[in-house]
Short mmCIF file of N, CA and C in Angstrom, two decimals:
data_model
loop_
_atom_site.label_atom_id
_atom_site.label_comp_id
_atom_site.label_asym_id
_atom_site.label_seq_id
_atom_site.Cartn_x
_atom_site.Cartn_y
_atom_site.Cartn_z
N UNK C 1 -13.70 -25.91 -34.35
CA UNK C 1 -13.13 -27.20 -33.99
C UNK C 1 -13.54 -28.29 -34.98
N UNK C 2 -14.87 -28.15 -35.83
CA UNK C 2 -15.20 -29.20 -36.58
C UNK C 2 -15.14 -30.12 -36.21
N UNK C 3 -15.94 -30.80 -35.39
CA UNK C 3 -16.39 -31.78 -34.63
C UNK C 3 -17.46 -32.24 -35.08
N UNK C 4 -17.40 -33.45 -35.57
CA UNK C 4 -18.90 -34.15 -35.97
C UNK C 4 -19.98 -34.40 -35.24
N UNK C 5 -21.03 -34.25 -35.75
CA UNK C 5 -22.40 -33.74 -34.91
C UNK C 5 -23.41 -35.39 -35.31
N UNK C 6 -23.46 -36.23 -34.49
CA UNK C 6 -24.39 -37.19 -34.65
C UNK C 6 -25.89 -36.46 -34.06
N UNK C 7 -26.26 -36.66 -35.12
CA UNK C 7 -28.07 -36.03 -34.85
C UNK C 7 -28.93 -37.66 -34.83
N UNK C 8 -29.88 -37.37 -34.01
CA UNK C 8 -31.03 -37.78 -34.25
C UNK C 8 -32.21 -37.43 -33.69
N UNK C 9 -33.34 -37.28 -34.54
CA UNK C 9 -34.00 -37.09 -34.00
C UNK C 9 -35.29 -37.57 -34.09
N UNK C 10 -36.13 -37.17 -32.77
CA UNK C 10 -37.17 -37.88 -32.32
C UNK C 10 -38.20 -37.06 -31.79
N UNK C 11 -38.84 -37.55 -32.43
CA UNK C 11 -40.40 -36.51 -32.23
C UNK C 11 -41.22 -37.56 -31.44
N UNK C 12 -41.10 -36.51 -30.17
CA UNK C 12 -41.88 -37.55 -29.05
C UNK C 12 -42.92 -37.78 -28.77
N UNK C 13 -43.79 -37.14 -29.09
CA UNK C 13 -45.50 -37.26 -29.47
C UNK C 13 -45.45 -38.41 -30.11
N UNK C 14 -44.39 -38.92 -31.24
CA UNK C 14 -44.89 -40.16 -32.28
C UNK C 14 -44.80 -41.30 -31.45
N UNK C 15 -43.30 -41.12 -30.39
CA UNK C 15 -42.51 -42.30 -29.74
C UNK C 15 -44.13 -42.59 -28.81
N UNK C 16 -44.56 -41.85 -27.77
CA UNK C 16 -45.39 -41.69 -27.18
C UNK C 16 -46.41 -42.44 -27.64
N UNK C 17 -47.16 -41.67 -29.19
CA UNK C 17 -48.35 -42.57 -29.14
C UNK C 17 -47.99 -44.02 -29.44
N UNK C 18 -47.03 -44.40 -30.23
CA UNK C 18 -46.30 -45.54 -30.84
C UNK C 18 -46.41 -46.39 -29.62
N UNK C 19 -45.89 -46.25 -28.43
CA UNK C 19 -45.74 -46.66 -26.97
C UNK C 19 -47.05 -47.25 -26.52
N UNK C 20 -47.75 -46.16 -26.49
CA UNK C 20 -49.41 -46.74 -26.08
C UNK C 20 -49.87 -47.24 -26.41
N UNK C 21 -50.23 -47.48 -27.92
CA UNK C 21 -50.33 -48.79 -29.02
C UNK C 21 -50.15 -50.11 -29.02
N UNK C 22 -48.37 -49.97 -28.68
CA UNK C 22 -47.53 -51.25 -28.17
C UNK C 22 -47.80 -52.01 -26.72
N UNK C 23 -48.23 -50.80 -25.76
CA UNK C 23 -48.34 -51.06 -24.57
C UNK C 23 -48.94 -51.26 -23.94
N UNK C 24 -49.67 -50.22 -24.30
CA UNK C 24 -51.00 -49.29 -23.68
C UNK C 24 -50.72 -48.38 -22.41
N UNK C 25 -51.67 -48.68 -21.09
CA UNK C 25 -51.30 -47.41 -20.55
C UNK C 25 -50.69 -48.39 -19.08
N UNK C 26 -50.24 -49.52 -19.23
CA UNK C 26 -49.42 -50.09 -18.02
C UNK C 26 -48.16 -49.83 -17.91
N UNK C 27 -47.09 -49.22 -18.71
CA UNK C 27 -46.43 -49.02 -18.61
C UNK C 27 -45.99 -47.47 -19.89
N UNK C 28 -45.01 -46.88 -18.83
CA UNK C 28 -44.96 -45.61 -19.35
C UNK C 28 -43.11 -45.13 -18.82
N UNK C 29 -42.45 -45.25 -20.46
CA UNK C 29 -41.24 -45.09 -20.36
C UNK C 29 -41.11 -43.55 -21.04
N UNK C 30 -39.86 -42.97 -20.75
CA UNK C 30 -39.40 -41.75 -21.13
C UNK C 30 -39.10 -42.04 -22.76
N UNK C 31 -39.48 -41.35 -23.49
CA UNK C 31 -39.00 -41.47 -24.93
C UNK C 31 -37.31 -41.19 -24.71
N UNK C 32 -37.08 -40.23 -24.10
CA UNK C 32 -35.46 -40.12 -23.82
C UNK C 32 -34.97 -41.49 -23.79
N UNK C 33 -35.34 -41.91 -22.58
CA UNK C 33 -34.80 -43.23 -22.16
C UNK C 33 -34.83 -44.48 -23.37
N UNK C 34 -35.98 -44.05 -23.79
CA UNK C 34 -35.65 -45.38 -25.35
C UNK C 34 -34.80 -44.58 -26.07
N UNK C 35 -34.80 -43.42 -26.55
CA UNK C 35 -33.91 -42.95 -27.24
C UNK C 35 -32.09 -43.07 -27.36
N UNK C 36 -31.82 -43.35 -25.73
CA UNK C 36 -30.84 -43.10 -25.29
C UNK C 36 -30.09 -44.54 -25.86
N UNK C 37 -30.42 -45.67 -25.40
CA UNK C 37 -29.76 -46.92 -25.78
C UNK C 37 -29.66 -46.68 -27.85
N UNK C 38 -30.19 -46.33 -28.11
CA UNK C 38 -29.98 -45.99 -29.85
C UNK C 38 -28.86 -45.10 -30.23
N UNK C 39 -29.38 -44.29 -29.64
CA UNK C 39 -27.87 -43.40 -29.89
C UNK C 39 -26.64 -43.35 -29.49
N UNK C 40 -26.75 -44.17 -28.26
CA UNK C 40 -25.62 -44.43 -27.55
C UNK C 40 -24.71 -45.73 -29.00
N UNK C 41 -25.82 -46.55 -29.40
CA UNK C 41 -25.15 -47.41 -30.44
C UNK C 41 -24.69 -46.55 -31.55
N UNK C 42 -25.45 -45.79 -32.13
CA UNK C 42 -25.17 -44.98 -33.41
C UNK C 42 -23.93 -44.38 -33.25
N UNK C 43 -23.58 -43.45 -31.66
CA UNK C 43 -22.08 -42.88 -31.47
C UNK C 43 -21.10 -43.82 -31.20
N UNK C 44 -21.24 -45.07 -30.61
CA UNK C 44 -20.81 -46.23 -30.17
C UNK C 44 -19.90 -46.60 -31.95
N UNK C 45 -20.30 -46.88 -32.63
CA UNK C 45 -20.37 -47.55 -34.25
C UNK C 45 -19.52 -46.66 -35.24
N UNK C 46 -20.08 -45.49 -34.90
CA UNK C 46 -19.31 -44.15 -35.51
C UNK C 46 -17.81 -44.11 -34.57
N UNK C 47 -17.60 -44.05 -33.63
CA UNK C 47 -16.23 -43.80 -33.15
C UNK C 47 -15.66 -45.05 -33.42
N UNK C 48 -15.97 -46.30 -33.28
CA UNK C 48 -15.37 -47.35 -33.73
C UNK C 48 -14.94 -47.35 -35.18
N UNK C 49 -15.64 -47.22 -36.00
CA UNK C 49 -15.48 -47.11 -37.50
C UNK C 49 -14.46 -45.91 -37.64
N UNK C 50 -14.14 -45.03 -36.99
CA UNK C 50 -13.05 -44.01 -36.86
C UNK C 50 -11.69 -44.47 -36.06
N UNK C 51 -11.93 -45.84 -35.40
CA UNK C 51 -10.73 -46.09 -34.45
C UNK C 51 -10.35 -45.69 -33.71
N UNK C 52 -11.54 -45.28 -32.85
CA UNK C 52 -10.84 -43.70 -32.18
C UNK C 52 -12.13 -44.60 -30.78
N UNK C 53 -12.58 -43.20 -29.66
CA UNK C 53 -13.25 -43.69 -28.70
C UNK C 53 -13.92 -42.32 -28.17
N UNK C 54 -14.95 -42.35 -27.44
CA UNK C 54 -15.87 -40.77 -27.48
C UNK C 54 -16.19 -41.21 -25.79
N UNK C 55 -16.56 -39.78 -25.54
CA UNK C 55 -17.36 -40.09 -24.35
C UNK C 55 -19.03 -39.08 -24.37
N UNK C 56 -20.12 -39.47 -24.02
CA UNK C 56 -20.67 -39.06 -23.85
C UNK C 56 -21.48 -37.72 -22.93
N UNK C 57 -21.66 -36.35 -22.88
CA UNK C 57 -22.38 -35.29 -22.45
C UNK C 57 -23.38 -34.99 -22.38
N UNK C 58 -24.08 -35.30 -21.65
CA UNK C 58 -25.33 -34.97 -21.67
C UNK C 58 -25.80 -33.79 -20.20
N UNK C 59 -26.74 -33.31 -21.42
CA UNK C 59 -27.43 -31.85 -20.50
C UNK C 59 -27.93 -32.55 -18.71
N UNK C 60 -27.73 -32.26 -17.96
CA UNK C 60 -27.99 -32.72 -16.68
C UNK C 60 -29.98 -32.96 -16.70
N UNK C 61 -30.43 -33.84 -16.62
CA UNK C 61 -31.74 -34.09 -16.18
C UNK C 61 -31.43 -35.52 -14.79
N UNK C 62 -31.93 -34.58 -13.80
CA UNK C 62 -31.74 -35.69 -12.39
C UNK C 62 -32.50 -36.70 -12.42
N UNK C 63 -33.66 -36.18 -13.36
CA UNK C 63 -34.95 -37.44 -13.14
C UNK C 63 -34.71 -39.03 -13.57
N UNK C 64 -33.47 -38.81 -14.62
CA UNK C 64 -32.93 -39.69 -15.54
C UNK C 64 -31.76 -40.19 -14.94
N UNK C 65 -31.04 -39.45 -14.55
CA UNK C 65 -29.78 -40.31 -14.46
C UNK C 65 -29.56 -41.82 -14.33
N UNK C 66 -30.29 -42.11 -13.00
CA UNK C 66 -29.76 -43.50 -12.55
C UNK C 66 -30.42 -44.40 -13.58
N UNK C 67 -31.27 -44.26 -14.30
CA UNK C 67 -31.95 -44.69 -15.43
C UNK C 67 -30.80 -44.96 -16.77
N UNK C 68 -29.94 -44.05 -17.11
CA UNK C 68 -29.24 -43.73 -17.65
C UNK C 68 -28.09 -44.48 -17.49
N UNK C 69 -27.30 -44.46 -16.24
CA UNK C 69 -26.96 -44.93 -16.01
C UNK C 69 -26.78 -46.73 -16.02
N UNK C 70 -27.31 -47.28 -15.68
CA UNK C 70 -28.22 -48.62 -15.87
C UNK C 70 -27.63 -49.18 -17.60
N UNK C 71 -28.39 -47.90 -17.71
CA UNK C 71 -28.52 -48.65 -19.49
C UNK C 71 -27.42 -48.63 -20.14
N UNK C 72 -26.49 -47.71 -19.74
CA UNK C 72 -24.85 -47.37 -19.59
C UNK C 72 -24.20 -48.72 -19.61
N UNK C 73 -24.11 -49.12 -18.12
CA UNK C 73 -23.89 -49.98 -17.47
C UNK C 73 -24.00 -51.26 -18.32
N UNK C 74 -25.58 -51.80 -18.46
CA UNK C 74 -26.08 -52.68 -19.36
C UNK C 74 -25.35 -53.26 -20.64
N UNK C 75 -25.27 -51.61 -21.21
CA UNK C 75 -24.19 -52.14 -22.77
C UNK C 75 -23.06 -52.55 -22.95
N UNK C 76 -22.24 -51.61 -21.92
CA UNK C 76 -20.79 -51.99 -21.65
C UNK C 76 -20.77 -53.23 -21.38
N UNK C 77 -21.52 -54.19 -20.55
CA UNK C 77 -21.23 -55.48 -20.07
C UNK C 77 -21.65 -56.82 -20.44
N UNK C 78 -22.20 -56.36 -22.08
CA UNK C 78 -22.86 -58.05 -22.54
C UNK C 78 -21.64 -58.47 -22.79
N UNK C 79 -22.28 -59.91 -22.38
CA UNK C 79 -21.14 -61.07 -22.49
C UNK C 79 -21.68 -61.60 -23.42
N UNK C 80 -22.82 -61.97 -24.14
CA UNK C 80 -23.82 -62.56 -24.89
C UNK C 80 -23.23 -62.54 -26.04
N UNK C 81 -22.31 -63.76 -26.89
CA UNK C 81 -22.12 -63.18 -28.27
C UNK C 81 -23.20 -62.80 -28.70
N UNK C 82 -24.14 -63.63 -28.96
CA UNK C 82 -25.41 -62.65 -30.00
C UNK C 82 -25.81 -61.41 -29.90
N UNK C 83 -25.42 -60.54 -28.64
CA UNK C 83 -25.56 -59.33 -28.32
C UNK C 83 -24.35 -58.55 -28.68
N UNK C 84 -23.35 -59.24 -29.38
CA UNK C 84 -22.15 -58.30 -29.41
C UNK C 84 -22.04 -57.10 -30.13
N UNK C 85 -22.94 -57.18 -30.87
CA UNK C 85 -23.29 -56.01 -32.19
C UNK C 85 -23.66 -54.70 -31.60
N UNK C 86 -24.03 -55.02 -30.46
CA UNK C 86 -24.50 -53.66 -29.43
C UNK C 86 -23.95 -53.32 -28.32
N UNK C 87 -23.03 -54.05 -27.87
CA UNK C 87 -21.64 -53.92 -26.65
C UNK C 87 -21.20 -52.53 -27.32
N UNK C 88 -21.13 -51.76 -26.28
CA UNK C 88 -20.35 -50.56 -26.28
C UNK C 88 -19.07 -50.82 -25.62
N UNK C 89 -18.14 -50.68 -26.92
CA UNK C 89 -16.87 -50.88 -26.63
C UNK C 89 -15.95 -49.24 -26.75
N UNK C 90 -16.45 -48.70 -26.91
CA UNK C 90 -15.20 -47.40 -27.57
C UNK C 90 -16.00 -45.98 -26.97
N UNK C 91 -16.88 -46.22 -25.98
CA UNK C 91 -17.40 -45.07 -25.40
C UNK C 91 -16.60 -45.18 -23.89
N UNK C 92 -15.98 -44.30 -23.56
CA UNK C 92 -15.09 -44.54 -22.52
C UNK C 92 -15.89 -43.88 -21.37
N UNK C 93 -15.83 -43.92 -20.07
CA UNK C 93 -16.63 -43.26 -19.10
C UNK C 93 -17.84 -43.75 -19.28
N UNK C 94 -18.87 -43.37 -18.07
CA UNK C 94 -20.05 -43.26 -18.17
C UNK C 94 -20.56 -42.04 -19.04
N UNK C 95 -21.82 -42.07 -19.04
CA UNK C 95 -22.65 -40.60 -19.87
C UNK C 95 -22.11 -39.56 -18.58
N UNK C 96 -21.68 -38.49 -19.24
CA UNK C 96 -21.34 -37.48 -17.51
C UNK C 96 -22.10 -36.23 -17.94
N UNK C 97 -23.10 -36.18 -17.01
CA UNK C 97 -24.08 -35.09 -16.91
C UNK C 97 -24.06 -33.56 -16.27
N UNK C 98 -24.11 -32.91 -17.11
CA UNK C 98 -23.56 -31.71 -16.90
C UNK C 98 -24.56 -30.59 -17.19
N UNK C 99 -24.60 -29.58 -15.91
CA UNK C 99 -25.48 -27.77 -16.28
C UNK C 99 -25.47 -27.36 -17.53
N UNK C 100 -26.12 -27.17 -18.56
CA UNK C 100 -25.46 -26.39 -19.76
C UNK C 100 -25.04 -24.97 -19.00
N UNK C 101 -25.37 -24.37 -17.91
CA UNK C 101 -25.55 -23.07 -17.76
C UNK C 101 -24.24 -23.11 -17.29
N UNK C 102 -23.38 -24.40 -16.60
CA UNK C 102 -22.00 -24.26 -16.44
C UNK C 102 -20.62 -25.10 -17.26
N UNK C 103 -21.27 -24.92 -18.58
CA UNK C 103 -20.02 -25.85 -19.56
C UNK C 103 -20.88 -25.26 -20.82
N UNK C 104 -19.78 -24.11 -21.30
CA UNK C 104 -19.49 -24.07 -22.61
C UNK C 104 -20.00 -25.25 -24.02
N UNK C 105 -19.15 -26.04 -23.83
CA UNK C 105 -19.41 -27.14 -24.61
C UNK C 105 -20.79 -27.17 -24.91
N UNK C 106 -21.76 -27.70 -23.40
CA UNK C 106 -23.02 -28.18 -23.47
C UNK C 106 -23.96 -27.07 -24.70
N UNK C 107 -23.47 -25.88 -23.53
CA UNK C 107 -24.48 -25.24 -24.02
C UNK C 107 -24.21 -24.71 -25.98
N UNK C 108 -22.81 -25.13 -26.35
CA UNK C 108 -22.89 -25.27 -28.04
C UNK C 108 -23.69 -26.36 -28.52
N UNK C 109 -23.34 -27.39 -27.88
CA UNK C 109 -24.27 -28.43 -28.39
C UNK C 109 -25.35 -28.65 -28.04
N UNK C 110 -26.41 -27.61 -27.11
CA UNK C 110 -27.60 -27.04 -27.30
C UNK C 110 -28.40 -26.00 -28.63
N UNK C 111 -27.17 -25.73 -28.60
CA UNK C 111 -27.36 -24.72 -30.17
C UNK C 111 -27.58 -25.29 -31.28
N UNK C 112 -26.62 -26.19 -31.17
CA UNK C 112 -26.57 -26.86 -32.61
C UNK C 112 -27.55 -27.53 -32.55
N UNK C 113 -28.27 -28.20 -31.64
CA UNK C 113 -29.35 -29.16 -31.70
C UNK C 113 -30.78 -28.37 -32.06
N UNK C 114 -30.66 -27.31 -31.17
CA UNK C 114 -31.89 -26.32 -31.62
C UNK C 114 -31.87 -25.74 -33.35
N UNK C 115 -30.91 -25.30 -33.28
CA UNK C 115 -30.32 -25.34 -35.33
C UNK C 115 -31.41 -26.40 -35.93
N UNK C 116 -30.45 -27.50 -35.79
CA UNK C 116 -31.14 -28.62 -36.42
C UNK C 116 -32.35 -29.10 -35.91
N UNK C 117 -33.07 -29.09 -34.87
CA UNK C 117 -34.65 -29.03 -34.42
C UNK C 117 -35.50 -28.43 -35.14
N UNK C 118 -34.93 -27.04 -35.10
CA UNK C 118 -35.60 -25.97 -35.85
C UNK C 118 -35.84 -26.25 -37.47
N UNK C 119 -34.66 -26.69 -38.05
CA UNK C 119 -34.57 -26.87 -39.71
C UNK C 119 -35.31 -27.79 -40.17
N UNK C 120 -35.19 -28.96 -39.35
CA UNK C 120 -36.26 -30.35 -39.64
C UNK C 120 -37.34 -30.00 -39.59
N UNK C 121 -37.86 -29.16 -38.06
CA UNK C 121 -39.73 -29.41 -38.03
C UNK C 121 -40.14 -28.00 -38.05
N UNK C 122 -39.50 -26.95 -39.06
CA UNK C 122 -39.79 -25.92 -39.03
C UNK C 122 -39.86 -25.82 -40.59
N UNK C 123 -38.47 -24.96 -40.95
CA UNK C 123 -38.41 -24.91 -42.03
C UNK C 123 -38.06 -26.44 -43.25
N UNK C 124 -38.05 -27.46 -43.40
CA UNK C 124 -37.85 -28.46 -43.92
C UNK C 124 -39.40 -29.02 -44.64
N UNK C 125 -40.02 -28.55 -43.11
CA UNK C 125 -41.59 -28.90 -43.65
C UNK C 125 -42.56 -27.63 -44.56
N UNK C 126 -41.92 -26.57 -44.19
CA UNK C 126 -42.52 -25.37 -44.41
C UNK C 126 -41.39 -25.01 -45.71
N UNK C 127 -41.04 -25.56 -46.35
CA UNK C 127 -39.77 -24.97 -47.56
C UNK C 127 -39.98 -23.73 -48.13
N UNK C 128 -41.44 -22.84 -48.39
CA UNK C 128 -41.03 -22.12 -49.20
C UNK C 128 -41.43 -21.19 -48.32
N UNK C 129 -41.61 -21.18 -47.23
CA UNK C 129 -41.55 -19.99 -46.39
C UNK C 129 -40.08 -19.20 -46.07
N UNK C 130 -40.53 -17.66 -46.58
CA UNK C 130 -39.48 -16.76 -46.47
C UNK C 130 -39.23 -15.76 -45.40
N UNK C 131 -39.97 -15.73 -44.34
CA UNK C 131 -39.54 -14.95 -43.27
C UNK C 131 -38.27 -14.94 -42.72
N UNK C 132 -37.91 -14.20 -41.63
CA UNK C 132 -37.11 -13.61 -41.33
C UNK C 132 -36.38 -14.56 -40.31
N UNK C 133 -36.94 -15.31 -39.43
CA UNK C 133 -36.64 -16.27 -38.91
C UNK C 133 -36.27 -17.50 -39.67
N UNK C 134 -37.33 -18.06 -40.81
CA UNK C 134 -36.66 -19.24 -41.15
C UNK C 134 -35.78 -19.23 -41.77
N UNK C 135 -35.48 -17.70 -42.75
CA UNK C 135 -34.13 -17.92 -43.24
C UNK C 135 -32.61 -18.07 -42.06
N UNK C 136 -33.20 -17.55 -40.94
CA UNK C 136 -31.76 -17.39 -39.85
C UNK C 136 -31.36 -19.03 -39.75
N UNK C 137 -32.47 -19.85 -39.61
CA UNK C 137 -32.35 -21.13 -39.23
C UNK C 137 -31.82 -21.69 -40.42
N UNK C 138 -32.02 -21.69 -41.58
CA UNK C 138 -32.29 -22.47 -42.80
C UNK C 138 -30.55 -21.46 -43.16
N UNK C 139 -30.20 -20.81 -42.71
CA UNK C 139 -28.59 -20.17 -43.13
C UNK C 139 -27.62 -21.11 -41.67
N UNK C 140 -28.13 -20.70 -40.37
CA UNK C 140 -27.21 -21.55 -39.60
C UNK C 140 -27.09 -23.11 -39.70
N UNK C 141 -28.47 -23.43 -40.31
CA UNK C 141 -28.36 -24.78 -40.19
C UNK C 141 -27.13 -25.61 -41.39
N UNK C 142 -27.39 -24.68 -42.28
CA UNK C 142 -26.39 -24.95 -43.37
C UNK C 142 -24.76 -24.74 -42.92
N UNK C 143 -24.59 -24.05 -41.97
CA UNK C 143 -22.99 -24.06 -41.87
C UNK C 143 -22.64 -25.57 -40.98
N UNK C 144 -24.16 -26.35 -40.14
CA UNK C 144 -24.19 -27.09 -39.39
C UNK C 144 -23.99 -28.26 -40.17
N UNK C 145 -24.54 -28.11 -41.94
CA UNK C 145 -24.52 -29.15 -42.21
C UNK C 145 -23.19 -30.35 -42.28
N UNK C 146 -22.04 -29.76 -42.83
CA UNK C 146 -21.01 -30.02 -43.29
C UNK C 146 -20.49 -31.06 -41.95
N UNK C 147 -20.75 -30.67 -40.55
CA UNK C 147 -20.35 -31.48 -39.61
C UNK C 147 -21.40 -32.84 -39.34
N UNK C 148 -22.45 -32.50 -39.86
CA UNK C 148 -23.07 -33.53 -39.33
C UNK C 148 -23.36 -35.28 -39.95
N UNK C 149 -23.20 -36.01 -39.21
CA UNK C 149 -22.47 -37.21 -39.83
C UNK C 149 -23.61 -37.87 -40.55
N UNK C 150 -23.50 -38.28 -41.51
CA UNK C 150 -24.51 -38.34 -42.63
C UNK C 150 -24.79 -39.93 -43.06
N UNK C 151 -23.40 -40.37 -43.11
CA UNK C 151 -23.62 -42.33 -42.97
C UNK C 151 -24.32 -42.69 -41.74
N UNK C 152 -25.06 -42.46 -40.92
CA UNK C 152 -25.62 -42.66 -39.90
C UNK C 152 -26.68 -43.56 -40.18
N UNK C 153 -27.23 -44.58 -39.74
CA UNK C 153 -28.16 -45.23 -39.52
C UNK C 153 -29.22 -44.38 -38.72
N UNK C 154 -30.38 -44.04 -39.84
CA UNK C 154 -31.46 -42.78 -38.47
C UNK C 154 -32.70 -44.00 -38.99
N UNK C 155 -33.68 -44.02 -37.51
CA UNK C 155 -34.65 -44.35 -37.66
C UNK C 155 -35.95 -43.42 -39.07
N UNK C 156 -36.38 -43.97 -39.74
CA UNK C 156 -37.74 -43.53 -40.32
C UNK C 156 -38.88 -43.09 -39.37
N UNK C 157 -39.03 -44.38 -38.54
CA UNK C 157 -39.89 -43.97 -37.62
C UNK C 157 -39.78 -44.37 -36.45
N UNK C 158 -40.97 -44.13 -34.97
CA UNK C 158 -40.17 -44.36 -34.13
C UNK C 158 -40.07 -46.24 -33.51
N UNK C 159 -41.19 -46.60 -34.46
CA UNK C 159 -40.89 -47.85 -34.15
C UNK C 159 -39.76 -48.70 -33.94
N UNK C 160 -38.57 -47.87 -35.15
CA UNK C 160 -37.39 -48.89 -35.52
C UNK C 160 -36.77 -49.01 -34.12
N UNK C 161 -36.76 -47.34 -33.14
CA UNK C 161 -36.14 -47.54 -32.11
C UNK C 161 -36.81 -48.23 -31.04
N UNK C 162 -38.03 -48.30 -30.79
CA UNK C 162 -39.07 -49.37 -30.56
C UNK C 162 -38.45 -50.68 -30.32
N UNK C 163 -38.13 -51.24 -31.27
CA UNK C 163 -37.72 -52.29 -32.09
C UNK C 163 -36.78 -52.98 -31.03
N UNK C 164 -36.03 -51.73 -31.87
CA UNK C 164 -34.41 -52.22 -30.78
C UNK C 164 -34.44 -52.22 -29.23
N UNK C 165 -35.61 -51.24 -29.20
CA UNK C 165 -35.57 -51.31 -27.77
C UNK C 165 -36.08 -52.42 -26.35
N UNK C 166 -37.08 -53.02 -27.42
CA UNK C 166 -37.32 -54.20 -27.73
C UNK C 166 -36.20 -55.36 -27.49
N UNK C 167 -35.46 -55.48 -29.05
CA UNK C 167 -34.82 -56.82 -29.52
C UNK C 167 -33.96 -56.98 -27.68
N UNK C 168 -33.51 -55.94 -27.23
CA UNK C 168 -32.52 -55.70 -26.30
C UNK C 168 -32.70 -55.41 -25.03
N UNK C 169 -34.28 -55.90 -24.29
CA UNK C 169 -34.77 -55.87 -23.47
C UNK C 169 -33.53 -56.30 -22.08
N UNK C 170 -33.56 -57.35 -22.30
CA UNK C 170 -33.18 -58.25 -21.37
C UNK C 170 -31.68 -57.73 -21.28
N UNK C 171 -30.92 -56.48 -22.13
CA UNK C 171 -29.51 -55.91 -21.66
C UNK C 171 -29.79 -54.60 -20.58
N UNK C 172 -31.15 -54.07 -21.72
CA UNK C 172 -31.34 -52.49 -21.08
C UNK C 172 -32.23 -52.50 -19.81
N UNK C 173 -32.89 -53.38 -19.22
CA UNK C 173 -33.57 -53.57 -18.28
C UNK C 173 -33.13 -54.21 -17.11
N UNK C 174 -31.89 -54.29 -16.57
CA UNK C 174 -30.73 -54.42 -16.37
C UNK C 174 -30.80 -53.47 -14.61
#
C-alpha cells in the first residue's frame, strides 16, 4: 500500500528522568501522554502539507484513553490565535483505539514500529555487529525506510517534547 510511516521516537527512561528533574516526584505523567500531543502535531502538519486529512489508530491501552481523549479534544478546539500553529485541523475523528489482536492494520503498524525500535536502539547503536538477528532487522528496516517520512520535525531530546508540552499547558490540560 505504501503508506507513509511517521516515526517517532521516545526513549522513556530519558522522558522519565527528564520529568523528575523538571518536576520532581509531585507529579507523575505517562511519557505516552506527553508524547501523544507531539505527534498528534507532527501527523496533524504532515497531512495538511499533503492537503489531504488522517485519522488516528492507536493500539487500545484503557488506562489512557480518557486522557487521550481530552488532549484530542483540547487541540481540535483552540480558539486562541496564538495557539493556532497547534489546532488540529485535518485529523478527522477522535484517536480510535483498537485490539491489535483484532485489526490487521494495528497489528502491521506494530511491526513496523518494532522494525524501527529495533534498528534505532539495537542495531544503529551497535553498527558493526553481524549476527543473525541484527542483520534481519537492519534488512527489514531498510525496506521500511523508503516509507518513512523524513521532513519530519523529530525531537533530539526529550526535553523539546517537554517543551511543548509545556508551551501548551493550558490547551492539553483541558
Amino acid at each position: 500500500m505504501e503508506l507513509p510511516i511517521i516515526s517517532l521516537s521516545l526513549k522513556k527512561q530519558k522522558v522519565k528522568s527528564f520529568c523528575m528533574k523538571k518536576y520532581g516526584n509531585t507529579i507523575k505523567i505517562d511519557p505516552y501522554l506527553i508524547a501523544f500531543p507531539y505527534i498528534t502535531y507532527c501527523f496533524n502538519y504532515y497531512v495538511k502539507s499533503k492537503n489531504s486529512n488522517g485519522i488516528i489508530f492507536l493500539d487500545e491501552q484503557s488506562s489512557l484513553i480518557s486522557n487521550i481523549d481530552s488532549v484530542m479534544n483540547g487541540l481540535k478546539s483552540i480558539s486562541c490565535k496564538k495557539m493556532e500553529e497547534i489546532k488540529v485541523t485535518n485529523i478527522i475523528e477522535k484517536a480510535l483505539f483498537l485490539k491489535s489482536s483484532h485489526s490487521n492494520f494495528v497489528q502491521i503498524a506494530d511491526l513496523c514500529n518494532f522494525y524501527i525500535n529495533r534498528f534505532e536502539t539495537e542495531v544503529f547503536s551497535n553498527k558493526h555487529s553481524k549476527n543473525i538477528r541484527t542483520e534481519h532487522v537492519r534488512q527489514m528496516y531498510q525496506k521500511l525506510k523508503p516509507l518513512i517520512v523524513a521532513d519530519m520535525k523529530k525531537p533530539s531530546e526529550p526535553g523539546e517534547i517537554i517543551d511543548f508540552f509545556d508551551s501548551n499547558i493550558d490547551v492539553l490540560a483541558k
